[in-house]
Coordinates of C-alpha atoms and ligand atoms in Angstrom, one line a residue:
M176 CA 11.4 4.5 -22.1
S177 CA 12.3 8.1 -21.1
D178 CA 15.1 9.2 -18.8
K179 CA 12.6 11.1 -16.6
P180 CA 13.4 10.7 -13.0
P181 CA 11.0 8.5 -11.1
M182 CA 10.1 11.5 -8.9
S183 CA 7.9 12.8 -11.7
D184 CA 6.0 9.5 -11.8
K185 CA 2.7 10.8 -10.2
R186 CA 0.3 8.0 -9.4
R187 CA -3.3 9.0 -8.9
P188 CA -5.0 7.0 -6.2
L189 CA -8.7 6.2 -6.7
S190 CA -9.6 8.4 -3.7
N191 CA -8.3 11.4 -5.7
V192 CA -10.9 11.5 -8.5
G193 CA -13.7 14.0 -7.7
G194 CA -17.5 13.6 -8.0
K195 CA -20.6 14.6 -6.0
I196 CA -20.4 13.5 -2.3
E197 CA -23.7 12.3 -0.6
R198 CA -23.9 12.2 3.2
Q199 CA -26.1 10.3 5.5
G200 CA -26.5 9.8 9.4
D201 CA -25.2 11.9 12.1
P202 CA -24.7 15.5 10.7
E203 CA -21.5 16.3 12.6
A204 CA -19.8 12.9 11.7
S205 CA -21.0 12.8 8.1
A206 CA -19.6 16.5 7.7
L207 CA -16.3 15.2 8.8
L208 CA -16.3 12.3 6.3
H209 CA -17.3 14.8 3.7
A210 CA -14.4 17.1 4.7
A211 CA -12.0 14.1 4.4
F212 CA -13.2 13.2 0.8
V213 CA -12.7 17.0 -0.2
D214 CA -9.2 16.9 1.3
A215 CA -8.4 14.0 -0.8
E216 CA -9.3 16.1 -3.9
R217 CA -7.5 19.2 -3.0
L218 CA -4.3 18.2 -1.3
P219 CA -1.2 16.6 -3.0
P220 CA -0.9 12.9 -2.8
D221 CA 2.7 12.5 -2.8
T222 CA 4.1 14.3 0.3
L223 CA 6.4 12.8 2.9
T224 CA 7.3 9.1 1.9
H225 CA 3.8 8.5 0.2
G226 CA 4.8 8.4 -3.5
F227 CA 8.0 6.3 -2.9
H228 CA 6.7 2.8 -4.0
S229 CA 3.7 1.8 -6.1
Y230 CA 0.7 0.4 -4.2
P231 CA -2.6 -0.4 -5.7
A232 CA -5.7 1.5 -4.4
R233 CA -3.6 3.4 -1.8
L234 CA -5.5 5.8 0.5
H235 CA -5.2 9.6 0.0
P236 CA -2.9 10.9 2.7
G237 CA -5.1 14.1 3.1
L238 CA -8.1 11.9 3.8
A239 CA -6.2 9.9 6.4
A240 CA -4.7 13.0 8.0
R241 CA -8.2 14.7 8.4
L242 CA -9.7 11.8 10.2
I243 CA -6.8 11.1 12.3
G244 CA -6.6 14.8 13.4
Q245 CA -10.3 15.0 14.3
L246 CA -10.9 11.6 15.8
T247 CA -7.7 11.2 17.9
A248 CA -5.4 13.2 20.3
P249 CA -1.5 13.1 20.2
G250 CA -0.2 9.8 21.6
D251 CA -3.4 7.8 20.8
A252 CA -3.2 4.5 19.1
V253 CA -4.3 4.4 15.6
L254 CA -4.6 1.0 13.8
D255 CA -4.7 0.1 10.1
P256 CA -5.2 -3.7 9.8
F257 CA -5.2 -3.6 6.0
A258 CA -2.3 -1.0 5.9
G259 CA -0.9 -1.8 2.2
G260 CA 1.8 0.7 1.4
G261 CA 1.4 2.4 4.8
T262 CA -0.4 5.7 4.1
V263 CA -2.2 5.6 7.5
P264 CA 0.7 4.7 9.8
V265 CA 2.8 7.6 8.0
E266 CA 0.0 10.1 8.6
A267 CA -0.5 9.0 12.1
M268 CA 3.2 9.4 13.0
A269 CA 3.1 12.9 11.3
A270 CA 0.3 13.8 13.7
G271 CA 2.2 12.5 16.7
R272 CA 0.0 9.5 17.2
H273 CA 1.2 5.9 17.9
A274 CA 0.8 4.0 14.6
F275 CA 0.0 0.3 14.5
A276 CA -0.3 -1.3 11.0
A277 CA -0.6 -4.8 9.6
D278 CA -1.1 -6.4 6.3
L279 CA -1.0 -10.1 5.0
N280 CA 1.3 -9.2 2.0
P281 CA 4.9 -9.5 3.1
L282 CA 5.8 -6.9 0.4
A283 CA 3.5 -4.5 2.1
L284 CA 5.3 -4.8 5.3
R285 CA 8.6 -4.2 3.7
I286 CA 7.4 -1.0 1.9
M287 CA 5.8 0.1 5.2
E288 CA 9.1 -0.5 6.9
A289 CA 10.9 1.8 4.5
R290 CA 8.2 4.4 4.5
T291 CA 7.7 4.8 8.3
L292 CA 11.5 5.1 9.0
L293 CA 12.5 7.8 11.4
S294 CA 16.1 8.0 10.4
V295 CA 18.7 10.3 11.7
R296 CA 21.0 12.5 9.5
G297 CA 24.3 10.7 10.2
W298 CA 22.7 7.3 9.2
R299 CA 21.2 8.9 6.0
R300 CA 24.6 10.3 4.9
Q301 CA 26.1 6.8 5.4
F302 CA 23.3 5.2 3.6
D303 CA 23.7 7.6 0.6
A304 CA 27.4 6.6 0.4
L305 CA 26.3 2.9 0.5
L306 CA 23.8 3.5 -2.3
Q307 CA 26.5 5.2 -4.5
E308 CA 28.9 2.4 -3.8
V309 CA 26.4 -0.4 -4.9
A310 CA 25.5 1.6 -7.9
S311 CA 29.2 2.0 -8.8
S312 CA 29.7 -1.9 -8.5
S313 CA 26.6 -2.5 -10.7
E314 CA 28.0 0.0 -13.3
A315 CA 31.4 -1.8 -13.4
H316 CA 29.5 -5.1 -14.0
V317 CA 27.7 -3.4 -16.9
R318 CA 31.1 -2.0 -18.4
A319 CA 32.8 -5.3 -17.9
R320 CA 29.8 -7.1 -19.5
D321 CA 29.8 -9.5 -16.5
T322 CA 27.2 -12.3 -16.7
I323 CA 25.6 -12.5 -13.3
R324 CA 22.7 -15.0 -13.4
A325 CA 19.3 -13.7 -12.0
K326 CA 17.8 -15.9 -9.3
L327 CA 14.6 -16.2 -11.2
S328 CA 12.7 -19.1 -13.0
R329 CA 13.1 -19.2 -16.7
E330 CA 9.3 -18.1 -17.0
E331 CA 10.1 -15.0 -14.8
A332 CA 13.4 -14.2 -16.5
A333 CA 11.3 -13.9 -19.8
W334 CA 9.8 -10.7 -18.4
Y335 CA 13.1 -8.9 -19.2
G336 CA 15.3 -8.1 -22.1
G337 CA 18.7 -9.8 -22.2
H338 CA 21.0 -7.0 -21.1
T339 CA 18.5 -5.4 -18.7
L340 CA 18.1 -8.7 -17.0
R341 CA 22.0 -9.0 -16.6
E342 CA 22.2 -5.5 -15.2
L343 CA 19.3 -6.1 -12.8
A344 CA 21.0 -9.4 -11.7
G345 CA 24.2 -7.5 -11.1
L346 CA 22.4 -4.7 -9.1
R347 CA 20.5 -7.4 -7.2
H348 CA 23.7 -9.2 -6.4
E349 CA 25.5 -6.1 -5.1
I350 CA 22.6 -5.4 -2.7
G351 CA 22.6 -9.0 -1.5
A352 CA 26.2 -8.7 -0.7
V353 CA 25.6 -5.6 1.8
A354 CA 26.5 -7.0 5.3
D355 CA 23.9 -4.9 7.4
P356 CA 20.5 -6.6 7.1
F357 CA 18.6 -3.4 7.7
D358 CA 20.6 -1.4 5.0
R359 CA 20.0 -4.4 2.8
R360 CA 16.4 -4.4 3.3
M361 CA 16.1 -0.7 2.6
L362 CA 18.2 -1.1 -0.8
E363 CA 15.9 -4.0 -1.7
M364 CA 12.9 -1.7 -1.4
I365 CA 14.6 0.9 -3.7
F366 CA 15.2 -1.9 -6.2
S367 CA 11.6 -3.0 -5.7
A368 CA 10.3 0.5 -6.5
V369 CA 12.0 0.6 -9.9
V370 CA 12.1 -3.0 -11.2
V371 CA 8.8 -3.1 -13.0
K372 CA 9.7 -0.2 -15.1
F373 CA 12.5 -2.3 -16.5
S374 CA 10.5 -5.4 -17.0
L375 CA 8.4 -6.0 -20.2
Q376 CA 5.2 -5.4 -18.1
R377 CA 3.6 -2.3 -19.4
S378 CA 3.3 -0.7 -16.1
D379 CA 2.6 -1.4 -12.5
T380 CA -1.2 -1.1 -13.2
A381 CA -1.1 -2.8 -16.8
E382 CA 0.0 -6.5 -16.9
Q383 CA 0.4 -6.8 -20.6
K384 CA 3.9 -7.7 -22.0
V385 CA 5.2 -5.0 -24.3
E386 CA 8.4 -4.2 -26.2
K387 CA 10.6 -1.7 -24.4
R388 CA 14.0 -0.1 -25.5
I389 CA 16.0 0.2 -22.3
R390 CA 19.6 1.6 -22.7
K391 CA 22.4 -0.1 -20.7
G392 CA 23.1 1.7 -17.4
L393 CA 19.5 3.1 -17.2
P394 CA 18.3 0.7 -14.5
T395 CA 21.2 1.6 -12.2
E396 CA 20.7 5.2 -12.9
F397 CA 17.1 5.0 -11.9
F398 CA 17.9 2.9 -8.8
V399 CA 20.2 5.7 -7.6
R400 CA 17.7 8.5 -8.3
K401 CA 15.1 6.5 -6.5
G402 CA 17.4 6.0 -3.6
E403 CA 18.2 9.7 -3.3
E404 CA 14.5 10.5 -3.5
L405 CA 13.8 8.2 -0.6
I406 CA 16.6 9.8 1.4
E407 CA 15.0 13.2 0.8
R408 CA 11.6 11.8 1.8
W409 CA 13.0 10.4 5.0
T410 CA 14.3 13.9 5.7
E411 CA 10.9 15.3 5.2
L412 CA 9.3 12.7 7.4
R413 CA 11.8 13.2 10.1
S414 CA 11.0 16.9 10.3
A415 CA 7.2 16.4 10.1
V416 CA 7.1 13.9 13.0
P417 CA 6.8 15.6 16.5
P418 CA 9.6 14.8 18.8
N419 CA 9.0 11.6 21.1
T420 CA 6.5 10.1 18.6
P421 CA 6.9 6.3 19.0
A422 CA 8.1 4.3 16.0
A423 CA 5.3 2.7 14.0
E424 CA 4.6 -0.9 15.1
L425 CA 4.1 -3.2 12.0
R426 CA 2.9 -6.7 11.9
L427 CA 2.4 -9.4 9.1
G428 CA -1.0 -10.8 9.8
D429 CA -4.6 -11.5 9.0
A430 CA -6.9 -8.6 9.7
R431 CA -9.6 -11.0 10.8
K432 CA -7.6 -11.8 14.0
P433 CA -6.3 -9.7 16.8
L434 CA -3.0 -8.4 15.5
F435 CA -1.2 -6.8 18.5
G436 CA -2.4 -9.0 21.4
Q437 CA -5.8 -9.7 23.0
R438 CA -5.7 -6.6 25.2
F439 CA -4.7 -4.1 22.5
R440 CA -7.4 -1.3 21.9
A441 CA -6.9 1.6 19.3
V442 CA -8.7 4.9 19.7
L443 CA -9.2 4.9 16.0
V444 CA -9.2 2.0 13.5
L445 CA -8.8 3.7 10.1
S446 CA -8.6 1.3 7.0
S447 CA -9.4 0.6 3.4
P448 CA -10.2 -3.1 3.2
P449 CA -10.1 -4.7 -0.3
Y450 CA -13.2 -4.0 -2.4
G451 CA -15.2 -7.2 -3.2
G452 CA -14.0 -8.8 -6.4
T453 CA -12.1 -5.8 -7.5
Y454 CA -8.3 -6.1 -7.0
D455 CA -5.9 -9.0 -6.9
Y456 CA -3.2 -7.7 -4.5
K457 CA -1.1 -10.9 -4.8
A458 CA -0.9 -10.7 -8.6
H459 CA -0.3 -7.0 -8.5
H460 CA 3.3 -7.3 -7.2
A461 CA 4.0 -10.5 -9.3
R462 CA 7.4 -9.2 -10.8
R463 CA 8.7 -8.2 -7.4
Y464 CA 8.3 -11.3 -5.1
P465 CA 10.8 -13.5 -7.0
W466 CA 13.6 -10.9 -6.9
L467 CA 13.0 -10.3 -3.2
G468 CA 12.4 -14.0 -2.2
L469 CA 9.1 -13.4 -0.5
D470 CA 6.8 -16.1 0.5
T471 CA 3.2 -15.1 -0.5
S472 CA 1.4 -18.3 0.4
A473 CA -0.5 -16.6 3.3
L474 CA -1.8 -14.0 0.9
E475 CA -2.8 -16.6 -1.6
D476 CA -5.2 -18.3 0.9
G477 CA -6.1 -15.4 3.1
E478 CA -6.5 -12.3 1.0
I479 CA -10.1 -11.2 1.3
G480 CA -12.4 -10.2 -1.5
A481 CA -9.8 -11.2 -4.2
R482 CA -10.9 -10.9 -7.7
R483 CA -9.4 -14.3 -8.6
R484 CA -12.0 -15.8 -6.2
F485 CA -14.9 -13.5 -6.7
A486 CA -14.9 -12.7 -10.3
T487 CA -17.2 -15.7 -11.4
G488 CA -19.5 -18.3 -9.8
D489 CA -23.0 -18.3 -8.1
A490 CA -24.0 -14.7 -7.4
R491 CA -25.9 -15.4 -4.2
A492 CA -23.2 -17.7 -2.7
A493 CA -20.6 -15.2 -3.6
V494 CA -22.3 -12.3 -1.9
E495 CA -22.7 -14.4 1.1
A496 CA -19.0 -15.4 1.1
W497 CA -18.0 -11.8 0.7
D498 CA -20.3 -10.8 3.6
Q499 CA -18.7 -13.3 5.7
E500 CA -15.1 -12.3 5.0
L501 CA -16.0 -8.7 5.5
G502 CA -18.0 -9.4 8.6
E503 CA -15.0 -11.2 10.2
S504 CA -12.9 -8.3 9.4
L505 CA -15.3 -5.8 10.9
W506 CA -15.7 -8.0 14.0
A507 CA -12.0 -8.0 14.5
A508 CA -11.8 -4.3 13.9
K509 CA -14.5 -3.8 16.7
E510 CA -12.6 -6.0 19.1
Q511 CA -9.4 -3.9 18.7
T512 CA -11.3 -0.5 19.2
A513 CA -11.5 1.2 22.5
R514 CA -15.0 1.9 23.9
G515 CA -15.5 5.5 22.7
G516 CA -13.2 5.1 19.9
H517 CA -14.1 5.0 16.2
I518 CA -13.8 2.6 13.2
V519 CA -13.6 4.5 9.8
W520 CA -13.4 2.4 6.7
L521 CA -13.0 3.6 3.2
L522 CA -14.7 0.9 1.1
G523 CA -15.9 0.7 -2.5
D524 CA -18.9 -1.1 -3.9
G525 CA -18.0 -4.7 -4.6
Q526 CA -18.5 -6.6 -7.9
V527 CA -19.0 -10.3 -7.0
A528 CA -19.8 -13.0 -9.6
G529 CA -21.4 -10.3 -11.8
R530 CA -23.4 -8.6 -9.1
R531 CA -22.9 -5.1 -7.8
V532 CA -22.7 -5.0 -4.0
D533 CA -23.4 -1.7 -2.5
A534 CA -20.9 -1.3 0.3
R535 CA -23.1 1.1 2.3
E536 CA -26.0 -1.3 2.4
Q537 CA -23.5 -4.2 3.2
L538 CA -22.1 -2.3 6.2
A539 CA -25.6 -1.4 7.4
R540 CA -26.3 -5.1 7.3
L541 CA -23.1 -6.2 9.0
A542 CA -22.7 -3.5 11.8
P543 CA -25.6 -4.8 14.1
R544 CA -24.1 -8.4 13.7
C545 CA -20.8 -7.0 15.0
K546 CA -22.5 -5.0 17.9
L547 CA -21.6 -1.8 16.0
N548 CA -23.6 1.2 15.1
L549 CA -23.0 2.7 11.4
V550 CA -23.1 6.3 12.6
A551 CA -22.5 8.2 9.4
T552 CA -21.5 7.8 5.8
A553 CA -20.3 9.8 2.8
S554 CA -20.4 8.3 -0.6
Q555 CA -18.6 9.5 -3.9
L556 CA -19.1 8.2 -7.4
R557 CA -15.9 6.8 -8.9
P558 CA -15.0 5.5 -12.4
D559 CA -14.9 1.7 -12.3
V560 CA -11.3 0.3 -12.4
Q561 CA -12.6 -2.7 -14.5
G562 CA -14.3 -0.4 -17.1
G563 CA -17.9 -1.0 -15.9
N564 CA -20.6 1.4 -14.7
P565 CA -19.2 3.9 -12.1
R566 CA -19.2 2.6 -8.6
R567 CA -19.4 4.4 -5.3
E568 CA -16.7 4.7 -2.7
H569 CA -17.9 5.2 0.8
L570 CA -16.4 6.6 4.0
L571 CA -18.2 4.6 6.8
L572 CA -18.0 5.7 10.5
L573 CA -18.8 3.1 13.2
R574 CA -19.0 3.0 17.0
H575 CA -19.5 0.3 19.5
A576 CA -23.3 -0.1 20.0
G577 CA -24.8 0.6 23.4
Ligands
SAM1058 C1 -7.0 -1.1 -0.3 S1 -5.5 -2.0 0.1 C2 -4.9 -0.9 1.3 C3 -4.1 0.2 0.8 C4 -3.6 1.1 1.8 N1 -4.6 1.8 2.6 C5 -2.5 2.1 1.3 O1 -2.8 3.3 1.4 O2 -1.5 1.7 0.6 C6 -6.1 -3.3 0.8 C7 -4.9 -4.3 1.6 O3 -5.5 -5.3 2.2 C8 -4.6 -6.4 2.2 N2 -5.2 -7.6 2.6 C9 -6.1 -8.4 1.9 N3 -6.6 -9.4 2.7 C10 -6.0 -9.2 3.9 C11 -6.1 -10.0 5.2 N4 -6.9 -11.0 5.3 N5 -5.5 -9.5 6.3 C12 -4.8 -8.4 6.1 N6 -4.5 -7.7 5.0 C13 -5.2 -8.2 3.9 C14 -4.0 -6.4 0.8 O4 -2.7 -7.0 0.8 C15 -3.9 -4.8 0.6 O5 -2.7 -4.4 1.0

């Protein structure tokens, strides 16, 4: 393990890998989708609060910024019902729009809370002092060789080396002792952002157990650096967001249902739903939930397209089930979009029960059932995350039919 600061840990989202872009449908709309893909290639992915915490398959901020900028006006409501780590709400705020975001993963909500925070300078200074205080107490535990027990199952504790586990437990204990619940939640997200590096899991994206040599004190040092990085990112976000922009509204909920009340309508629903049979969002953050005490049972049952449910089985039945889950999500998106507004989805081809599902064909099939028109598409070839043949990722623009 190197002592490099976490800030240099660049993660490349899937939508940042180039390839020929194919366009279909309305020329103006498909040109916009094309431009959004191009922005994802040419703009940096880790501006504002974007690179603060790992999130699988996060959207490229440049892509989101282009679509929000062209399809909405300042003050308009922008909804992302599968918001993950919060790329869309952050970009919506930076453009002076009213951001609404939801996810079924409680960790996603916590990350979004940290990433969309419009903090003031005085509070940031106080928070920095608190961060240093928590770190000093953690270092004191390390020096005194205190044995603080981690509140983890034996099986989970086996993902850490002995002294690293004790140090993380001490750090976690100090965070838990912070009186203010909001400050505590922010510190927990900083802990969450670094903890996987100090487990025996190879990395955030590779789940094998490996040997790691981690010197005493390094977890606390990384925690402080990550916290300082977040404070800098908050400063950047604060100055990027136009005055009087409302705070982002965040909900824990299922994207197949209305999330912000029956009457809520967004001018733009911009989202990247899971790709059929491709990721397991619940499994991805497995190291983090026990430290944070998060209940992921709703995600266990309600995560759409999850690889754990779609990897095997009868192909025809699996494709039908995937159509059903995605169709329900599309219907809900339509119900939450204002007439004259737009839905834009970034969706990759699915891989369900051994069968490749072309996401553009799938949306062409589902749109009329949801009383929507698939107005334009842009598609780009991507390397397959599971090591198979390349798949396409599609930007799909839809509007109310009629
Ligand atoms: C492609 S990721 C979104 C990434 C996000 N755009 C970002 O930039 O971080 C898909 C998200 O869908 C969420 N999800 C899966 N099933 C869901 C459901 N039924 N309702 C709401 N969210 C769901 C997952 O937890 C995951 O965060």
